Coordinates of N, CA and C in Angstrom, one line a residue:
X29 N -58.1 -11.9 -22.1 CA -59.0 -12.8 -21.2 C -58.0 -13.5 -21.5
X30 N -57.8 -14.4 -20.3 CA -56.6 -15.7 -20.6 C -57.7 -16.9 -21.2
X31 N -57.0 -17.6 -21.6 CA -57.3 -19.2 -22.5 C -58.1 -19.7 -21.8
X32 N -58.0 -21.2 -21.7 CA -58.7 -22.1 -20.9 C -59.3 -21.8 -19.3
X33 N -60.0 -20.3 -19.4 CA -60.8 -19.5 -18.5 C -62.0 -20.5 -18.4
X34 N -62.2 -20.7 -16.8 CA -63.9 -21.3 -16.9 C -64.4 -20.4 -15.9
X35 N -64.1 -18.9 -15.3 CA -64.7 -18.1 -15.0 C -66.4 -17.8 -15.2
X36 N -66.7 -17.8 -13.8 CA -68.4 -18.1 -13.9 C -69.0 -19.3 -14.6
X37 N -68.5 -20.3 -14.8 CA -68.9 -21.2 -14.9 C -69.0 -22.7 -13.6
X38 N -69.7 -23.6 -13.9 CA -70.1 -24.4 -12.4 C -69.9 -25.8 -13.2
X39 N -68.9 -26.7 -12.5 CA -68.5 -27.7 -12.7 C -68.5 -28.6 -11.5
X40 N -69.4 -30.0 -12.7 CA -69.5 -31.0 -11.2 C -68.4 -32.1 -11.8
X41 N -67.8 -32.5 -10.3 CA -66.5 -33.7 -10.4 C -66.9 -34.8 -9.7
X42 N -67.1 -36.0 -10.4 CA -68.0 -37.0 -9.2 C -66.4 -37.6 -9.2
X43 N -65.6 -38.3 -7.9 CA -64.7 -38.8 -7.7 C -63.6 -38.5 -7.0
X44 N -63.4 -37.3 -6.7 CA -62.8 -36.3 -7.0 C -62.3 -35.8 -5.3
X45 N -62.1 -37.4 -4.9 CA -60.8 -37.2 -3.5 C -59.9 -37.1 -3.4
X46 N -59.2 -37.4 -4.6 CA -58.0 -38.3 -5.0 C -57.7 -38.1 -6.1
X47 N -56.0 -38.8 -6.7 CA -56.4 -38.7 -8.2 C -55.8 -38.3 -9.1
X48 N -57.0 -38.5 -10.6 CA -57.2 -38.2 -11.0 C -58.4 -36.5 -11.1
X49 N -59.2 -37.0 -9.9 CA -60.8 -36.9 -10.0 C -60.5 -35.5 -9.3
X50 N -58.9 -35.0 -8.4 CA -59.2 -34.6 -7.5 C -58.0 -33.0 -8.3
X51 N -57.1 -33.6 -9.1 CA -56.6 -32.8 -9.9 C -57.1 -32.4 -10.8
X52 N -58.5 -32.7 -11.4 CA -59.5 -31.9 -12.0 C -60.0 -30.6 -11.6
X53 N -60.8 -31.5 -10.4 CA -60.7 -30.1 -9.1 C -60.8 -29.1 -9.1
X54 N -59.2 -29.3 -8.7 CA -57.8 -28.4 -9.0 C -57.7 -27.2 -10.1
X55 N -57.3 -28.4 -10.8 CA -57.2 -27.3 -11.8 C -58.4 -26.4 -12.3
X56 N -60.3 -26.6 -12.4 CA -61.1 -25.9 -12.6 C -61.2 -24.8 -11.8
X57 N -60.8 -25.4 -10.2 CA -61.0 -24.1 -10.0 C -59.8 -23.6 -9.9
X58 N -58.8 -22.9 -10.0 CA -57.8 -22.2 -10.5 C -57.7 -21.7 -11.6
X59 N -59.2 -22.2 -12.3 CA -59.3 -21.0 -13.9 C -60.6 -20.5 -13.6
X60 N -61.0 -20.9 -12.6 CA -62.0 -19.9 -12.0 C -63.3 -20.2 -11.6
X61 N -63.4 -22.1 -12.2 CA -65.4 -22.6 -11.9 C -65.4 -22.7 -10.6
X62 N -66.7 -22.8 -10.5 CA -67.3 -23.0 -8.9 C -67.1 -24.5 -9.5
X63 N -66.6 -25.7 -8.6 CA -66.8 -27.2 -8.3 C -67.4 -27.6 -7.6
X64 N -68.5 -28.1 -7.6 CA -69.1 -29.2 -6.8 C -68.5 -30.5 -7.2
X65 N -67.6 -31.1 -5.7 CA -67.2 -32.3 -5.7 C -68.5 -33.7 -5.5
X66 N -68.8 -34.5 -6.3 CA -69.5 -35.5 -5.7 C -69.0 -36.6 -5.3
X67 N -69.1 -36.9 -4.1 CA -67.9 -37.7 -3.8 C -68.2 -38.5 -2.7
X68 N -68.0 -40.3 -2.7 CA -68.3 -41.2 -1.8 C -67.9 -40.8 -0.6
X69 N -66.7 -40.7 -0.4 CA -65.3 -40.9 0.8 C -66.0 -39.1 1.3
X70 N -66.8 -38.8 2.4 CA -66.6 -37.6 2.5 C -65.3 -36.8 3.4
X71 N -65.2 -37.8 3.9 CA -63.7 -37.3 4.7 C -63.0 -36.5 3.2
X72 N -62.4 -37.3 2.7 CA -61.3 -36.7 1.9 C -62.2 -35.9 1.1
X73 N -63.6 -36.0 0.8 CA -63.8 -35.2 -0.4 C -63.7 -33.5 0.5
X74 N -64.4 -33.3 1.3 CA -64.3 -32.4 2.0 C -62.9 -31.6 1.7
X75 N -62.0 -32.4 2.2 CA -60.5 -31.8 2.6 C -60.7 -31.4 1.3
X76 N -60.5 -32.0 0.0 CA -59.9 -31.3 -1.3 C -60.9 -30.5 -1.5
X77 N -62.3 -29.9 -0.9 CA -62.7 -28.7 -1.1 C -62.4 -27.7 0.1
X78 N -61.4 -28.4 1.2 CA -61.0 -27.4 1.8 C -59.6 -27.0 1.6
X79 N -58.9 -27.6 0.7 CA -57.7 -27.2 0.0 C -57.8 -25.8 -1.2
X80 N -59.0 -26.4 -1.5 CA -59.5 -25.6 -3.1 C -59.6 -23.9 -2.6
X81 N -60.7 -24.3 -1.1 CA -60.8 -22.7 -0.4 C -59.7 -22.0 -0.2
X82 N -58.6 -22.6 0.3 CA -57.5 -22.3 0.7 C -56.9 -21.3 -0.1
X83 N -56.9 -21.7 -1.2 CA -56.0 -21.5 -2.4 C -56.9 -20.3 -3.2
X84 N -58.3 -19.8 -2.7 CA -58.7 -19.1 -2.9 C -60.2 -19.1 -4.1
X85 N -59.9 -20.6 -4.4 CA -61.2 -21.0 -5.4 C -62.3 -21.3 -4.9
X86 N -63.4 -21.6 -5.7 CA -64.8 -21.7 -5.0 C -65.1 -23.4 -5.5
X87 N -65.4 -23.9 -4.3 CA -66.1 -25.4 -4.0 C -66.9 -26.1 -3.4
X88 N -67.8 -26.8 -3.6 CA -68.5 -27.7 -2.6 C -68.5 -28.9 -2.5
X89 N -68.9 -29.4 -1.3 CA -69.0 -30.9 -1.5 C -70.5 -31.6 -1.1
X90 N -70.4 -32.5 -2.0 CA -71.9 -33.4 -1.8 C -71.5 -34.9 -1.3
X91 N -71.9 -35.2 -0.7 CA -71.8 -36.8 -0.6 C -72.5 -37.3 -0.7
X92 N -72.2 -38.3 -2.1 CA -72.7 -39.3 -3.2 C -72.6 -40.1 -3.9
X93 N -72.9 -41.4 -4.0 CA -72.9 -42.4 -4.3 C -73.2 -42.4 -5.7
X94 N -72.7 -42.4 -6.6 CA -73.2 -42.0 -8.4 C -74.0 -43.5 -8.6
X95 N -73.6 -44.3 -8.6 CA -75.4 -45.5 -8.5 C -76.3 -45.2 -7.9
X96 N -76.0 -44.5 -7.2 CA -77.6 -44.2 -6.6 C -78.7 -43.3 -7.4
X97 N -78.9 -43.6 -8.3 CA -79.5 -42.9 -9.2 C -80.4 -41.3 -8.8
X98 N -81.3 -41.8 -6.9 CA -82.2 -40.8 -6.8 C -81.3 -39.6 -6.0
X99 N -80.5 -40.0 -5.4 CA -79.7 -39.4 -4.8 C -78.7 -38.3 -5.8
X100 N -78.6 -38.9 -6.9 CA -77.5 -38.2 -7.8 C -78.5 -37.0 -8.6
X101 N -79.5 -37.2 -8.8 CA -80.5 -36.4 -9.4 C -81.3 -35.0 -8.6
X102 N -81.6 -35.7 -6.8 CA -81.7 -34.9 -6.1 C -80.7 -33.8 -5.9
X103 N -79.2 -34.6 -6.2 CA -78.0 -33.4 -6.2 C -78.0 -32.1 -7.1
X104 N -78.0 -32.6 -8.2 CA -78.1 -32.1 -9.4 C -79.0 -31.3 -9.1
X105 N -80.6 -31.7 -9.1 CA -81.2 -30.9 -8.7 C -81.3 -29.6 -7.9
X106 N -80.4 -29.7 -7.2 CA -80.4 -28.7 -5.8 C -78.8 -27.5 -6.5
X107 N -78.6 -28.3 -7.2 CA -77.0 -27.7 -8.0 C -78.0 -26.5 -8.6
X108 N -78.7 -26.7 -9.5 CA -79.2 -26.3 -10.5 C -80.8 -25.0 -10.3
X109 N -80.4 -25.4 -9.2 CA -81.4 -24.3 -8.5 C -80.8 -23.0 -8.1
X110 N -79.7 -23.2 -7.9 CA -78.5 -22.2 -7.6 C -77.7 -21.6 -9.0
X111 N -77.7 -22.2 -9.9 CA -76.8 -21.8 -10.6 C -76.9 -23.2 -12.2
X112 N -76.4 -22.1 -13.2 CA -76.5 -23.1 -14.6 C -75.7 -24.2 -14.0
X113 N -75.3 -25.4 -14.3 CA -74.3 -26.3 -14.6 C -74.1 -26.2 -16.1
X114 N -72.8 -26.0 -16.0 CA -72.2 -26.4 -17.2 C -71.3 -27.2 -17.6
X115 N -70.5 -27.8 -16.7 CA -69.6 -28.6 -17.5 C -70.0 -30.4 -16.0
X116 N -70.0 -31.3 -16.6 CA -70.4 -32.8 -15.5 C -68.7 -33.0 -16.3
X117 N -67.7 -33.8 -15.2 CA -67.1 -34.9 -15.5 C -67.0 -36.2 -14.6
X118 N -67.1 -37.0 -15.2 CA -68.1 -38.5 -14.8 C -66.2 -38.8 -14.7
X119 N -65.7 -39.0 -13.1 CA -64.8 -39.3 -12.8 C -64.8 -40.6 -11.9
X120 N -65.8 -41.0 -11.5 CA -65.8 -41.9 -10.0 C -65.6 -43.2 -10.8
X121 N -64.9 -44.2 -10.3 CA -64.5 -45.3 -11.0 C -63.9 -46.4 -10.1
X122 N -63.7 -47.6 -10.2 CA -63.3 -48.5 -9.8 C -63.0 -49.8 -10.7
X123 N -62.0 -49.7 -9.8 CA -60.7 -51.3 -10.5 C -61.4 -52.4 -10.6
X124 N -60.3 -53.3 -11.0 CA -60.6 -54.9 -10.7 C -59.6 -55.3 -11.8
X125 N -58.7 -56.3 -11.5 CA -58.0 -57.2 -11.4 C -57.8 -58.5 -12.5
X126 N -57.9 -59.3 -12.9 CA -58.5 -60.1 -12.9 C -59.3 -60.9 -14.6
X127 N -58.8 -61.8 -14.8 CA -59.3 -62.6 -16.5 C -60.7 -62.3 -15.8
X128 N -61.6 -63.2 -17.3 CA -63.0 -63.5 -16.9 C -63.1 -64.9 -15.9
X129 N -62.4 -65.7 -15.9 CA -62.2 -66.6 -14.3 C -62.1 -65.9 -13.3
X130 N -61.2 -64.9 -13.2 CA -61.0 -64.2 -12.2 C -62.0 -63.1 -11.3
X131 N -63.4 -63.3 -12.5 CA -64.1 -62.4 -12.3 C -65.4 -62.5 -11.7
X132 N -65.9 -63.4 -10.7 CA -66.8 -63.3 -9.7 C -68.4 -62.2 -10.6
X133 N -69.0 -62.8 -10.5 CA -70.3 -62.4 -11.0 C -70.7 -60.9 -10.1
X134 N -70.8 -61.0 -8.7 CA -70.2 -60.1 -7.6 C -69.3 -58.9 -8.0
X135 N -68.3 -59.1 -8.7 CA -67.3 -58.1 -9.4 C -68.2 -57.5 -10.4
X136 N -68.7 -57.7 -11.2 CA -69.5 -57.6 -12.2 C -70.0 -56.5 -12.2
X137 N -70.8 -56.9 -11.3 CA -72.0 -56.2 -10.8 C -71.8 -54.5 -10.2
X138 N -70.6 -55.2 -9.7 CA -69.8 -54.0 -8.4 C -69.8 -53.2 -9.1
X139 N -68.6 -53.5 -10.7 CA -68.1 -52.7 -11.5 C -69.0 -52.0 -12.3
X140 N -69.8 -52.9 -12.6 CA -71.6 -51.9 -13.1 C -71.9 -50.8 -12.5
X141 N -71.8 -51.5 -11.5 CA -72.7 -50.3 -10.8 C -72.2 -48.9 -10.7
X142 N -70.7 -48.6 -10.5 CA -70.1 -47.6 -10.8 C -69.8 -46.8 -11.8
X143 N -69.2 -47.4 -12.8 CA -68.1 -47.5 -13.8 C -69.2 -46.8 -15.0
X144 N -70.6 -48.2 -14.9 CA -71.6 -47.6 -16.0 C -72.7 -46.9 -16.0
X145 N -73.3 -47.7 -14.8 CA -74.7 -46.8 -13.7 C -74.6 -45.7 -13.0
X146 N -73.0 -45.6 -12.7 CA -72.6 -44.2 -12.5 C -72.1 -43.1 -13.4
X147 N -71.5 -43.1 -14.4 CA -71.6 -42.5 -15.8 C -73.5 -42.2 -16.0
X148 N -73.9 -43.2 -16.4 CA -75.1 -43.0 -16.9 C -75.9 -41.8 -15.9
X149 N -76.1 -42.0 -14.7 CA -76.6 -41.3 -13.8 C -76.5 -39.7 -13.7
X150 N -75.1 -39.3 -13.8 CA -74.7 -38.3 -14.3 C -74.8 -37.7 -15.3
X151 N -75.2 -38.4 -16.4 CA -75.3 -37.7 -18.6 C -77.2 -37.2 -17.9
X152 N -77.5 -38.1 -17.1 CA -79.4 -38.1 -16.9 C -79.3 -37.2 -16.5
X153 N -78.9 -37.1 -15.1 CA -79.2 -36.0 -14.4 C -78.6 -34.6 -14.9
X154 N -77.6 -34.3 -15.6 CA -77.4 -32.9 -16.1 C -77.9 -32.4 -17.6
X155 N -78.0 -33.2 -18.1 CA -78.6 -32.8 -19.6 C -79.5 -32.3 -19.2
X156 N -80.5 -32.4 -18.8 CA -82.2 -32.0 -19.0 C -81.6 -30.2 -18.3
X157 N -80.8 -29.9 -17.8 CA -80.1 -28.4 -17.4 C -79.2 -28.3 -18.3
X158 N -78.9 -28.9 -19.0 CA -77.8 -28.4 -19.7 C -78.5 -27.6 -21.4
X159 N -79.8 -28.2 -21.6 CA -80.9 -28.3 -22.9 C -80.8 -26.9 -23.3
X160 N -80.8 -26.3 -22.7 CA -81.5 -24.5 -23.4 C -79.9 -24.2 -23.2
X161 N -78.8 -24.2 -22.8 CA -78.0 -22.8 -22.8 C -77.3 -24.1 -23.8
X162 N -76.8 -25.0 -23.3 CA -75.4 -26.0 -23.8 C -74.6 -26.6 -22.6
X163 N -73.6 -26.8 -22.8 CA -72.5 -27.3 -21.5 C -71.9 -28.4 -22.1
X164 N -71.0 -29.1 -21.2 CA -70.0 -30.1 -21.8 C -69.8 -31.2 -20.4
X165 N -69.9 -32.6 -21.3 CA -69.8 -33.7 -20.2 C -68.2 -34.4 -20.5
X166 N -67.5 -34.7 -20.0 CA -66.4 -35.0 -19.9 C -66.6 -36.3 -18.9
X167 N -66.1 -37.7 -19.9 CA -66.4 -39.1 -18.9 C -64.8 -39.7 -19.2
X168 N -64.4 -40.4 -18.3 CA -63.5 -40.6 -17.8 C -63.0 -42.1 -18.3
X169 N -62.8 -42.8 -19.4 CA -62.7 -44.0 -20.0 C -61.2 -44.5 -19.8
X170 N -60.9 -44.7 -20.8 CA -59.4 -46.2 -20.2 C -58.6 -46.3 -21.6
X171 N -57.6 -46.8 -21.9 CA -57.1 -47.4 -22.8 C -57.6 -49.1 -22.7
X172 N -58.1 -49.2 -21.3 CA -58.3 -50.6 -21.8 C -60.1 -50.6 -22.7
X173 N -60.6 -48.8 -23.2 CA -61.7 -49.5 -23.4 C -61.4 -49.7 -25.4
X174 N -60.3 -50.1 -25.5 CA -60.3 -49.8 -27.0 C -59.0 -51.2 -26.9
X175 N -58.1 -50.7 -26.4 CA -57.1 -52.6 -26.8 C -57.7 -53.5 -25.8
X176 N -57.0 -54.7 -25.7 CA -57.0 -55.7 -24.8 C -55.8 -55.3 -24.0
X177 N -55.8 -55.2 -22.6 CA -55.2 -55.5 -21.6 C -55.2 -57.0 -20.8
X178 N -54.3 -57.4 -20.5 CA -54.2 -58.3 -19.6 C -54.7 -59.0 -18.4
X179 N -55.5 -59.5 -17.8 CA -56.1 -59.4 -16.5 C -57.3 -58.1 -15.9
X180 N -57.6 -57.7 -17.1 CA -58.5 -56.7 -16.9 C -60.3 -56.7 -17.3
X181 N -60.5 -58.2 -17.3 CA -61.5 -58.1 -18.3 C -62.9 -57.4 -17.7
X182 N -63.5 -57.4 -16.5 CA -64.2 -56.4 -16.1 C -64.1 -55.2 -15.9
X183 N -62.9 -54.4 -15.5 CA -63.2 -53.1 -15.8 C -62.8 -52.6 -17.8
X184 N -61.8 -53.6 -18.1 CA -62.5 -53.4 -19.6 C -63.6 -53.4 -20.5
X185 N -64.5 -54.3 -19.5 CA -65.9 -54.4 -19.9 C -67.0 -52.9 -19.9
X186 N -66.2 -52.7 -19.0 CA -67.1 -50.8 -18.5 C -66.9 -50.2 -19.3
X187 N -65.3 -49.5 -19.3 CA -65.0 -48.7 -20.0 C -65.3 -48.7 -21.0
X188 N -65.4 -49.7 -22.0 CA -65.8 -49.9 -23.6 C -66.9 -49.2 -23.0
X189 N -67.9 -49.3 -22.3 CA -69.4 -48.9 -22.2 C -69.1 -47.5 -22.0
X190 N -68.4 -47.0 -21.2 CA -68.6 -45.6 -20.9 C -67.8 -45.0 -22.7
X191 N -67.2 -45.6 -23.4 CA -66.9 -45.0 -24.7 C -67.7 -45.2 -25.3
X192 N -69.1 -46.3 -25.6 CA -70.0 -45.8 -26.8 C -70.8 -45.0 -25.8
X193 N -71.4 -44.6 -24.8 CA -72.2 -44.0 -24.2 C -71.6 -42.3 -24.7
X194 N -70.2 -42.0 -24.2 CA -69.9 -41.4 -24.5 C -70.6 -40.7 -26.3
X195 N -70.2 -41.7 -27.3 CA -70.4 -41.7 -28.6 C -71.8 -40.9 -29.1
X196 N -72.8 -41.8 -28.1 CA -74.6 -41.9 -28.0 C -74.8 -40.3 -27.7
X197 N -74.2 -40.4 -26.6 CA -74.6 -39.2 -25.8 C -74.0 -37.7 -26.6
X198 N -73.0 -37.6 -27.5 CA -72.6 -36.4 -28.2 C -73.3 -36.6 -29.6
X199 N -74.0 -37.8 -30.1 CA -74.7 -37.8 -31.9 C -75.8 -37.1 -31.2
X200 N -76.8 -37.5 -30.3 CA -78.0 -36.8 -29.7 C -78.5 -35.6 -29.4
X201 N -77.2 -35.3 -28.3 CA -77.5 -33.9 -28.3 C -76.6 -32.4 -28.9
X202 N -76.2 -33.3 -29.8 CA -75.3 -32.1 -31.3 C -76.0 -30.9 -31.1
X203 N -77.9 -31.1 -31.7 CA -78.9 -29.6 -31.8 C -78.7 -28.9 -30.5
X204 N -78.6 -29.8 -29.3 CA -78.8 -28.6 -27.8 C -77.4 -28.0 -27.8
X205 N -76.4 -28.4 -28.3 CA -75.0 -27.6 -27.8 C -74.8 -28.1 -26.6
X206 N -74.5 -29.1 -26.6 CA -74.0 -30.5 -25.7 C -72.8 -31.1 -26.3
X207 N -71.2 -31.2 -25.6 CA -70.5 -31.5 -26.3 C -70.1 -32.6 -25.4
X208 N -69.7 -33.3 -25.7 CA -69.6 -35.0 -25.0 C -68.3 -35.7 -25.6
X209 N -67.2 -36.0 -24.3 CA -65.9 -36.5 -25.0 C -65.5 -37.2 -24.6
X210 N -64.7 -38.1 -24.2 CA -64.0 -38.8 -23.1 C -62.7 -39.2 -23.5
X211 N -61.4 -39.1 -22.0 CA -60.1 -38.8 -22.3 C -60.2 -40.6 -21.7
X212 N -58.8 -41.3 -22.4 CA -58.4 -42.8 -22.4 C -57.1 -42.6 -21.8
X213 N -57.1 -42.7 -19.9 CA -55.9 -42.2 -19.8 C -55.0 -43.2 -19.8
X214 N -53.2 -44.0 -20.2 CA -52.8 -44.8 -19.9 C -52.2 -45.0 -18.5
X215 N -51.2 -45.8 -18.2 CA -51.4 -45.9 -16.5 C -50.8 -44.3 -16.0
X216 N -51.3 -44.1 -14.6 CA -51.0 -42.8 -14.3 C -50.9 -43.3 -13.0
X217 N -50.0 -42.5 -12.5 CA -49.3 -42.5 -11.0 C -49.7 -42.1 -10.3
X218 N -51.4 -42.8 -9.5 CA -52.7 -42.1 -8.1 C -52.0 -42.9 -6.9
X219 N -52.9 -42.6 -6.7 CA -52.9 -43.5 -4.7 C -53.2 -44.7 -4.9
X220 N -54.0 -45.3 -5.8 CA -54.6 -46.5 -6.5 C -53.4 -47.7 -6.6
X221 N -51.9 -46.5 -7.7 CA -51.1 -47.8 -7.8 C -49.9 -48.1 -6.9
X222 N -50.3 -47.1 -5.6 CA -49.1 -47.2 -4.5 C -49.9 -48.5 -3.7
X223 N -51.4 -48.2 -3.6 CA -52.1 -49.5 -2.7 C -51.9 -50.4 -3.5
X224 N -51.7 -50.4 -4.7 CA -51.7 -51.9 -5.3 C -50.6 -52.4 -5.2
X225 N -49.3 -51.6 -5.3 CA -47.6 -52.1 -5.4 C -47.2 -52.7 -3.5
X226 N -47.7 -52.1 -2.7 CA -47.8 -52.2 -1.7 C -48.7 -53.4 -1.2
X227 N -49.5 -53.6 -1.3 CA -50.0 -55.1 -1.0 C -49.6 -56.1 -1.7
X228 N -49.4 -55.7 -2.6 CA -48.5 -57.3 -3.7 C -47.3 -57.4 -3.9
X229 N -47.0 -56.2 -3.2 CA -45.5 -56.8 -3.6 C -44.7 -55.8 -3.3
X230 N -45.1 -56.0 -1.7 CA -44.1 -55.8 -0.4 C -42.6 -55.8 -0.3
X231 N -42.1 -54.9 -0.6 CA -40.9 -54.5 0.1 C -40.3 -54.5 -1.8
X232 N -41.1 -55.0 -2.8 CA -40.5 -54.4 -4.1 C -40.7 -53.6 -4.6
X233 N -42.1 -52.3 -4.1 CA -42.4 -51.5 -4.6 C -41.7 -50.6 -5.6
X234 N -40.2 -50.3 -5.0 CA -39.7 -49.3 -6.1 C -39.4 -50.3 -7.4
X235 N -39.0 -51.6 -7.8 CA -38.7 -52.1 -8.6 C -40.1 -52.5 -9.5
X236 N -41.0 -52.9 -8.6 CA -42.3 -52.7 -9.9 C -42.7 -51.4 -10.3
X237 N -42.5 -50.4 -9.5 CA -42.9 -49.2 -10.2 C -42.2 -48.9 -11.2
X238 N -41.1 -49.0 -11.5 CA -40.3 -48.8 -12.5 C -40.8 -50.0 -13.7
X239 N -40.8 -51.1 -13.0 CA -41.4 -52.3 -14.3 C -42.8 -51.9 -14.8
X240 N -43.9 -51.4 -14.1 CA -44.7 -50.7 -14.6 C -44.4 -49.6 -15.1
X241 N -43.7 -48.5 -14.9 CA -43.3 -47.3 -16.0 C -42.6 -47.8 -17.3
X242 N -42.1 -49.1 -17.2 CA -41.7 -49.1 -18.9 C -42.7 -50.0 -19.5
X243 N -44.2 -50.0 -18.7 CA -44.5 -50.8 -20.3 C -46.1 -49.5 -20.6
X244 N -45.2 -48.2 -20.3 CA -45.5 -46.9 -21.3 C -44.3 -46.2 -22.3
X245 N -44.4 -46.5 -23.5 CA -43.5 -46.6 -24.3 C -42.9 -45.1 -24.1
X246 N -43.4 -44.3 -23.6 CA -43.1 -43.2 -23.4 C -41.6 -43.2 -22.5
X247 N -42.0 -44.3 -21.4 CA -40.7 -44.4 -20.1 C -41.5 -44.1 -19.1
X248 N -42.5 -43.7 -19.0 CA -42.5 -43.2 -17.6 C -44.3 -43.3 -16.7
X249 N -45.2 -43.2 -16.2 CA -46.3 -42.7 -16.3 C -46.5 -41.6 -16.6
X250 N -48.4 -41.3 -16.0 CA -48.6 -40.3 -16.5 C -48.8 -39.7 -15.0
X251 N -49.4 -38.7 -15.2 CA -50.1 -37.9 -13.8 C -50.7 -37.1 -13.4
X252 N -51.3 -37.1 -12.5 CA -52.8 -36.7 -12.7 C -52.8 -35.6 -13.1
X253 N -51.9 -34.4 -12.9 CA -52.2 -33.4 -13.1 C -51.9 -32.6 -14.8
X254 N -51.2 -34.4 -15.5 CA -51.4 -33.7 -16.9 C -52.8 -34.7 -17.7
X255 N -53.3 -35.6 -16.9 CA -54.5 -35.6 -17.4 C -55.4 -34.2 -17.2
X256 N -55.7 -33.6 -16.1 CA -56.4 -32.2 -15.4 C -56.4 -31.4 -16.4
X257 N -54.5 -31.7 -17.1 CA -54.7 -30.1 -18.1 C -55.3 -30.6 -19.1
X258 N -55.4 -32.0 -20.1 CA -56.8 -32.2 -21.2 C -57.8 -31.7 -20.9
X259 N -58.0 -32.7 -19.4 CA -59.5 -32.1 -19.4 C -60.2 -30.6 -19.3
X260 N -59.2 -29.9 -18.9 CA -59.4 -28.1 -18.8 C -59.2 -27.8 -20.2
X261 N -58.9 -28.7 -20.9 CA -59.1 -28.4 -22.4 C -60.1 -28.4 -23.2
X262 N -60.0 -29.6 -22.4 CA -62.0 -30.3 -23.4 C -62.9 -29.7 -22.8
X263 N -63.1 -29.5 -21.6 CA -63.8 -28.6 -21.1 C -63.9 -26.5 -21.0
X264 N -63.1 -25.8 -22.2 CA -63.5 -24.9 -22.1 C -64.3 -24.7 -23.1
X265 N -63.6 -23.4 -23.3 CA -64.5 -23.0 -24.8 C -63.8 -23.1 -25.9
X266 N -62.2 -23.0 -25.8 CA -61.1 -23.5 -26.7 C -61.2 -24.5 -27.5
X267 N -62.2 -25.9 -27.0 CA -62.4 -27.0 -27.3 C -63.8 -26.9 -28.0
X268 N -64.4 -26.0 -28.6 CA -66.5 -25.8 -28.8 C -66.0 -26.6 -29.8
X269 N -64.8 -26.9 -30.9 CA -65.4 -27.8 -32.2 C -65.1 -29.1 -31.4
X270 N -64.7 -29.5 -30.4 CA -64.5 -31.1 -30.0 C -65.5 -31.8 -29.4
X271 N -66.3 -32.7 -30.0 CA -67.3 -33.7 -29.5 C -67.5 -35.0 -30.5
X272 N -67.8 -36.1 -29.6 CA -67.7 -37.0 -29.6 C -66.6 -38.1 -30.3
X273 N -65.6 -37.3 -29.2 CA -64.4 -38.2 -30.0 C -63.5 -38.4 -28.3
X274 N -63.0 -39.6 -28.1 CA -61.9 -40.1 -27.1 C -60.5 -39.9 -27.6
X275 N -60.0 -39.4 -26.3 CA -58.9 -38.4 -26.3 C -57.9 -39.8 -25.4
X276 N -57.2 -40.7 -26.7 CA -56.0 -41.0 -25.6 C -54.9 -40.2 -25.4
X277 N -54.8 -39.9 -23.6 CA -53.3 -39.6 -23.0 C -52.4 -40.5 -22.5
X278 N -51.7 -41.3 -23.0 CA -51.1 -42.5 -22.4 C -49.9 -43.0 -22.8
X279 N -49.3 -42.2 -23.3 CA -47.6 -42.1 -23.2 C -47.3 -42.8 -24.8
X280 N -48.3 -42.8 -25.6 CA -47.9 -44.0 -26.8 C -48.2 -45.2 -26.5
X281 N -49.2 -45.7 -25.5 CA -49.3 -47.0 -25.4 C -50.4 -47.8 -26.1
X282 N -51.4 -47.0 -27.0 CA -52.5 -47.3 -27.8 C -51.2 -47.7 -29.4
X283 N -50.7 -46.9 -29.4 CA -50.3 -46.8 -30.6 C -48.9 -47.1 -31.1
X284 N -48.4 -47.3 -29.9 CA -46.7 -47.5 -30.4 C -46.0 -48.8 -29.1
X285 N -47.1 -50.3 -29.2 CA -47.1 -50.9 -28.1 C -46.9 -51.8 -29.6
X286 N -47.5 -51.8 -30.6 CA -47.5 -53.3 -31.2 C -46.3 -53.4 -32.0

């Protein structure tokens, strides 16, 4: 039996239409999991499902707004009727750039709905179905959860909440065999980065990409597949001793930038 196998397991991944979430969904499928993609963008989410199935994997798409609790509860309940839910990856999230003066109340509300309430909704939905046989929850936090980053006030606030929710759930559900961890990525090269550079630095995208890359001590941005590799480990049986822990994946950003 190969290590990091997810054969026979059912995994739910939110926000898997692109970037880190897509890479995780694809990685889990290659390791044998049946992947359920809960995604707001129906067209992109369905495309990921098709790509997975074309490669011989198992995947299903569910149109989902993670901030809508009745919707999340309903989708999870239907999945649980068909199979035991083994894994939840709370990856869906939205970003915001700005300090406290640049963060309007509407910005805080928008980020709260997805980044905090969305994570809460996902965990609240799956835990009752994991309590009998155990399971794994993986939340996507950020280096902004634990260190100060310029112009990330609202985003840092929400990712700090993700970190503490992770610790709380891990502590409360130890006796049920439910493990809960988080990953704190540094700067990862996703479509969001490309879109940000195109919008704010037209004609200077390459220059600014290199400048942002150098803010990581390792000298480059991470790739979504690298986050997916860590996610696979943490959600596999090989990580059965890991719970209540945040795993920075940041090219040395947290420890080596000072």
